[in-house]
Tab-separated table of C-alpha atoms in Angstrom:
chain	number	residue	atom	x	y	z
H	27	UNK	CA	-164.333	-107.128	-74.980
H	28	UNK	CA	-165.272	-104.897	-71.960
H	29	UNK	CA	-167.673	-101.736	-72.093
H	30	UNK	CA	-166.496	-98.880	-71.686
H	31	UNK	CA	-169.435	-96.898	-71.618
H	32	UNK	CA	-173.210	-96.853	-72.625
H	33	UNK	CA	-175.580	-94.386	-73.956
H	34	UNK	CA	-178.788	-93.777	-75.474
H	35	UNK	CA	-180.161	-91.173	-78.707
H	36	UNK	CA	-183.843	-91.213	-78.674
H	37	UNK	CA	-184.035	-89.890	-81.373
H	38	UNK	CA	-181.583	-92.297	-83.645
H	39	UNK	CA	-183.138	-95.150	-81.474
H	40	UNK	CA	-179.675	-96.828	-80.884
H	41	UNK	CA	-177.812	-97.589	-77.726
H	42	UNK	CA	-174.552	-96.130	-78.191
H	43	UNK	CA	-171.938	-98.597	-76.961
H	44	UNK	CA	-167.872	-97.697	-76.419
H	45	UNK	CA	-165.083	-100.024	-75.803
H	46	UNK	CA	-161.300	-99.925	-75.604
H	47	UNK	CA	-161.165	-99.631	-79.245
H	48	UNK	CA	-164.913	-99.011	-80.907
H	49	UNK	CA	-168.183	-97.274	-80.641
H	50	UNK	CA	-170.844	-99.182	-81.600
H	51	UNK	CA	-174.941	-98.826	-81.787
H	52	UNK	CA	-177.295	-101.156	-81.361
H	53	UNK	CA	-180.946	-100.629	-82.355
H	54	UNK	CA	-183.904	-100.590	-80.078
H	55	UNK	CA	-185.814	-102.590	-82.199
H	56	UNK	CA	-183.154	-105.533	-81.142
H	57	UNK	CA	-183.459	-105.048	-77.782
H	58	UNK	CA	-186.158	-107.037	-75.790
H	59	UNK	CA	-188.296	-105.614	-74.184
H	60	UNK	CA	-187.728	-102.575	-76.936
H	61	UNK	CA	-187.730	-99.116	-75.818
H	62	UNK	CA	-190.567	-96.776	-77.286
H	63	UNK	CA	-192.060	-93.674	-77.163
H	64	UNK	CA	-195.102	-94.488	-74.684
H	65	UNK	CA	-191.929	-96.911	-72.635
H	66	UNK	CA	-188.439	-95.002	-73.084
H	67	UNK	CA	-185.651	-95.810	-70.998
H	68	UNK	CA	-185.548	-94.808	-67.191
H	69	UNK	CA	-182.337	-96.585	-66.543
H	70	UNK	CA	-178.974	-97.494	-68.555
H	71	UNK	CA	-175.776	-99.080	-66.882
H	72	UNK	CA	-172.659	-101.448	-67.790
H	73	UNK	CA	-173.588	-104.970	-66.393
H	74	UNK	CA	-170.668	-105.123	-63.280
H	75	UNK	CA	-171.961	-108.368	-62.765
H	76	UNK	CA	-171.505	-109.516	-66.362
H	77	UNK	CA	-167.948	-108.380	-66.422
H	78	UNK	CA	-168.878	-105.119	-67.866
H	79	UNK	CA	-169.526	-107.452	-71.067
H	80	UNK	CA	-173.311	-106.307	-70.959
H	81	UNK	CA	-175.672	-103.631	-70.337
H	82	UNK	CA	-178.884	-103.394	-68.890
H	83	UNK	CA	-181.572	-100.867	-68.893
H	84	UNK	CA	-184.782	-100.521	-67.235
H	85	UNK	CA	-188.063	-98.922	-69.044
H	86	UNK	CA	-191.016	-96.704	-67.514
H	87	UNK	CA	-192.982	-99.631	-66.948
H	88	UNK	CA	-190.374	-101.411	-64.448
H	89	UNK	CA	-189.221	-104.178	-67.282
H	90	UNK	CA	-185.485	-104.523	-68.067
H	91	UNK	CA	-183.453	-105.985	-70.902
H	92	UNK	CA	-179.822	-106.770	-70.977
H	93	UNK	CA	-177.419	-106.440	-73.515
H	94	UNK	CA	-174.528	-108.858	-74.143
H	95	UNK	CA	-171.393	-107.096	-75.861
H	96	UNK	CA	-171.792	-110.450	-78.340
H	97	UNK	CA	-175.132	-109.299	-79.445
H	98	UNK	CA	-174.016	-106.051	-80.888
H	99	UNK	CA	-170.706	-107.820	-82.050
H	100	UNK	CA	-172.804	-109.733	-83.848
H	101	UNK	CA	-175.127	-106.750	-85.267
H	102	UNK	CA	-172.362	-104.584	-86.229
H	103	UNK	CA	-170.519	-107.438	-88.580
H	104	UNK	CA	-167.232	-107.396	-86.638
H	105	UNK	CA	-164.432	-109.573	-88.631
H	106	UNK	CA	-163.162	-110.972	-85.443
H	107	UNK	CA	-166.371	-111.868	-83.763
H	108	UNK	CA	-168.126	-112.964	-86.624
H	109	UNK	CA	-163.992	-115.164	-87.139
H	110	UNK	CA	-164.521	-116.765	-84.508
H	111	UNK	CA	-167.969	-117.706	-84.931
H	112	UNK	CA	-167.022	-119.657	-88.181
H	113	UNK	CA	-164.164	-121.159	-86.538
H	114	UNK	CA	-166.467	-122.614	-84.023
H	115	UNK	CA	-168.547	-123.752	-86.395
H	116	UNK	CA	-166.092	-125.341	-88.754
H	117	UNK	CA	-164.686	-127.380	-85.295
H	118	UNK	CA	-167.725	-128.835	-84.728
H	119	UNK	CA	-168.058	-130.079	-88.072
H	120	UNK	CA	-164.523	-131.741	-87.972
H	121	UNK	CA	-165.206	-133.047	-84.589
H	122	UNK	CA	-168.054	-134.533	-86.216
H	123	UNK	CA	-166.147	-136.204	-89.317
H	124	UNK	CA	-163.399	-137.425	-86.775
H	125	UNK	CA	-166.216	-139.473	-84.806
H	126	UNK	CA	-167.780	-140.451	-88.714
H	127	UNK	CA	-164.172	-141.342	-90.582
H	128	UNK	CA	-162.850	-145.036	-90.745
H	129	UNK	CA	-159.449	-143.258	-90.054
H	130	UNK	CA	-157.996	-143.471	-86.557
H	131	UNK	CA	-156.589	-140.703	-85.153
H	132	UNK	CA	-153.354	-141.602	-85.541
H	133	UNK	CA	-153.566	-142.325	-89.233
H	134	UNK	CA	-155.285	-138.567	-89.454
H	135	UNK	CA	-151.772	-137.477	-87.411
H	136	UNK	CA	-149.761	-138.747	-89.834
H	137	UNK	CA	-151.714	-137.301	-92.733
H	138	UNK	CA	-151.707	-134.068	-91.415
H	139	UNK	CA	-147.852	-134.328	-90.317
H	140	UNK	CA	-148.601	-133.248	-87.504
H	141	UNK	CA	-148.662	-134.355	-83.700
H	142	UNK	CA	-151.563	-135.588	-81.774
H	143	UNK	CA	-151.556	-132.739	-79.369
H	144	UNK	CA	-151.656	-130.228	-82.421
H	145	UNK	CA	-154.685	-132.476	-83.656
H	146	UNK	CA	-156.265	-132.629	-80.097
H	147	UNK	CA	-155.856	-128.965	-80.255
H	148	UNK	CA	-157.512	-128.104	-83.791
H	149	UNK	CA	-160.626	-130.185	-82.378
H	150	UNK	CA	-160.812	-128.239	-79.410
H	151	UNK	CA	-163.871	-126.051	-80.011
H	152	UNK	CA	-162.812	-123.707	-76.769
H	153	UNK	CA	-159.725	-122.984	-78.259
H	154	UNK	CA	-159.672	-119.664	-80.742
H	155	UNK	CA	-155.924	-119.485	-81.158
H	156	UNK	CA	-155.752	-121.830	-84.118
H	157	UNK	CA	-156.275	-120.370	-87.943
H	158	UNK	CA	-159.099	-121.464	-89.998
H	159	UNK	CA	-156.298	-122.563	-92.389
H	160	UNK	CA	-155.754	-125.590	-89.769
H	161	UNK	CA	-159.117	-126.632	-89.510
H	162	UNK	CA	-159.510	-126.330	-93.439
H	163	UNK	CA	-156.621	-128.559	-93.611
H	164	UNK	CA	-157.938	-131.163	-91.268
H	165	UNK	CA	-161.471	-131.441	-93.070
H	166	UNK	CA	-159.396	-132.549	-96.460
H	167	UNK	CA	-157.661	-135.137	-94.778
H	168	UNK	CA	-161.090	-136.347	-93.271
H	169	UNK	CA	-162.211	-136.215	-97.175
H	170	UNK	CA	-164.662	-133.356	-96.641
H	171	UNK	CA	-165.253	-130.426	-99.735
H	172	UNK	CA	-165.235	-127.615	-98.533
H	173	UNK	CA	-167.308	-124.863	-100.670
H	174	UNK	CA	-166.308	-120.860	-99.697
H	175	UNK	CA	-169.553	-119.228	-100.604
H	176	UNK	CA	-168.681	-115.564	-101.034
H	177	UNK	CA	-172.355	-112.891	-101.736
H	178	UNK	CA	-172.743	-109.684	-100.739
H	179	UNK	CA	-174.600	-108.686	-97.790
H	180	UNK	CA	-178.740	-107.751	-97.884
H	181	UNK	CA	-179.840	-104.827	-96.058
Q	11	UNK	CA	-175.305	-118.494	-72.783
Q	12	UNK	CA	-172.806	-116.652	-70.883
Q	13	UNK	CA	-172.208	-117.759	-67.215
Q	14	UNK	CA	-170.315	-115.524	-64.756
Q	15	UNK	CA	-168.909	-115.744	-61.033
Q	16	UNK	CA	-168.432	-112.385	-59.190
Q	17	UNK	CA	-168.379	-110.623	-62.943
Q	18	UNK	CA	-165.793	-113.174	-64.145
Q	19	UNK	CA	-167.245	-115.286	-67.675
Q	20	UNK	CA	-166.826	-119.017	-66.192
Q	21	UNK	CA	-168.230	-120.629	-69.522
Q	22	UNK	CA	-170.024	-119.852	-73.053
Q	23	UNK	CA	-172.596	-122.095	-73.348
Q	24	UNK	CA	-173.983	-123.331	-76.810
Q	25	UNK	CA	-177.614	-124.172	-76.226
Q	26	UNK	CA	-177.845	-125.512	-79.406
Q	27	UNK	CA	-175.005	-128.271	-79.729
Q	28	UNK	CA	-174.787	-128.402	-75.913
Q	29	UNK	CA	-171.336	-127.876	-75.536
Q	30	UNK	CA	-169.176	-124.905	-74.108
Q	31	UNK	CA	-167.739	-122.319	-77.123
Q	32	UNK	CA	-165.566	-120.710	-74.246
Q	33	UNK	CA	-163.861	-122.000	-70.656
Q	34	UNK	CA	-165.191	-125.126	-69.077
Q	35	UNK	CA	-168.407	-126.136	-67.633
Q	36	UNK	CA	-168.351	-127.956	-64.134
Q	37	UNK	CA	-171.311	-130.713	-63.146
Q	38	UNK	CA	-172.811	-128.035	-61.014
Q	39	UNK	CA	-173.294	-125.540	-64.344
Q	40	UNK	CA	-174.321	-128.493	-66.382
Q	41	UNK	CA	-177.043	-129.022	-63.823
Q	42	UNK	CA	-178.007	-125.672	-63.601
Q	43	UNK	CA	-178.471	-125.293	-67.301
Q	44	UNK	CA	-180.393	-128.685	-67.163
Q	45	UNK	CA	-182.809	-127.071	-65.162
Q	46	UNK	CA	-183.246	-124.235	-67.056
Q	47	UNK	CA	-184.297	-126.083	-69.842
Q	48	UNK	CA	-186.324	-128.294	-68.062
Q	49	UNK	CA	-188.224	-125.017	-66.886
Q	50	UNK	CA	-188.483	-123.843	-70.285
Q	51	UNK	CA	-186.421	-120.932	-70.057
Q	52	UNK	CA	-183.504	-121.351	-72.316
């Protein structure tokens, strides 16, 4: 996700970010170094260099931060950030009960009715075009429980 | 850990697990992120 555009409110203390699709804030007080009163912000750009997927500012006292798009993602809940992020995670767990399980890999193929590319693909932790469904699948056949803890969010 | 060339993202880098979360990581990254480490820095 590229940024459009960055801005700052002093007085909400956010950075104010805009994509293709969103506007966003992220707080000061999650930047580092964080912006203040007695250090506000001299400076503000997208990150070229970063493939406008960052932003960096620069204080009064010559320090500088940088912002990764991720990190307000991440801040701001998004479903399809915080998607793949549990996707990853769930990968690296069945790439971790492959290397564990007495199966072979070909006996896991055959339980899952599926090919070995499809199974090379589901344990590719790079790749976020499979559904969580798959991976969810592939954990039963490598005898795993898998527990969906649902509570509602804390301030 | 995001690595770029010329404002292109070449790999995501999970410090944690040490493995790459997006693209592909070459020797030369891998060595680079070794030595980041090794300095403390990551």
């Amino acid at each position: 996700m590229k940024i459009r555009s960055v801005t700052h409110n002093n007085r909400r203390k956010t950075f104010e970010v805009r994509t293709s699709s969103k506007k966003l804030v992220f707080p000061f007080s999650k930047a580092d170094p964080t912006p203040t009163i007695q250090d506000p912000i001299t400076a503000l750009s997208v990150d070229v260099e970063a493939g406008r997927e960052a932003f960096t500012y620069g204080l009064h006292s010559g320090r500088t931060g940088t912002v990764h798009i991720e990190q307000i993602l991440e801040y701001n809940q998004d479903p399809s950030y915080l998607r793949d992020l549990l996707l990853y995670r769930l990968t690296l767990e069945a790439q971790k009960r492959v290397a564990e399980s007495p199966l072979s890999k070909r006996e896991i193929v055959r339980r899952l009715g599926t090919s070995a590319a499809q199974l090379y693909r589901l344990l590719d932790q790079t790749n976020y075009r499979k559904s969580v469904d798959q991976v969810l699948a592939l954990l039963q056949v490598l005898n795993c429980e898998v527990d969906l803890v649902i509570r509602t969010k804390t301030a | 850990m995001h690595v770029y060339r010329d404002g292109k993202l070449i790999v995501k880098w999970d410090v944690e697990n040490q493995k790459p979360m997006k693209g592909a990581v070459t020797s030369r990254i891998l060595a680079l992120i070794s030595e980041l480490e090794a300095e403390g820095l990551l």
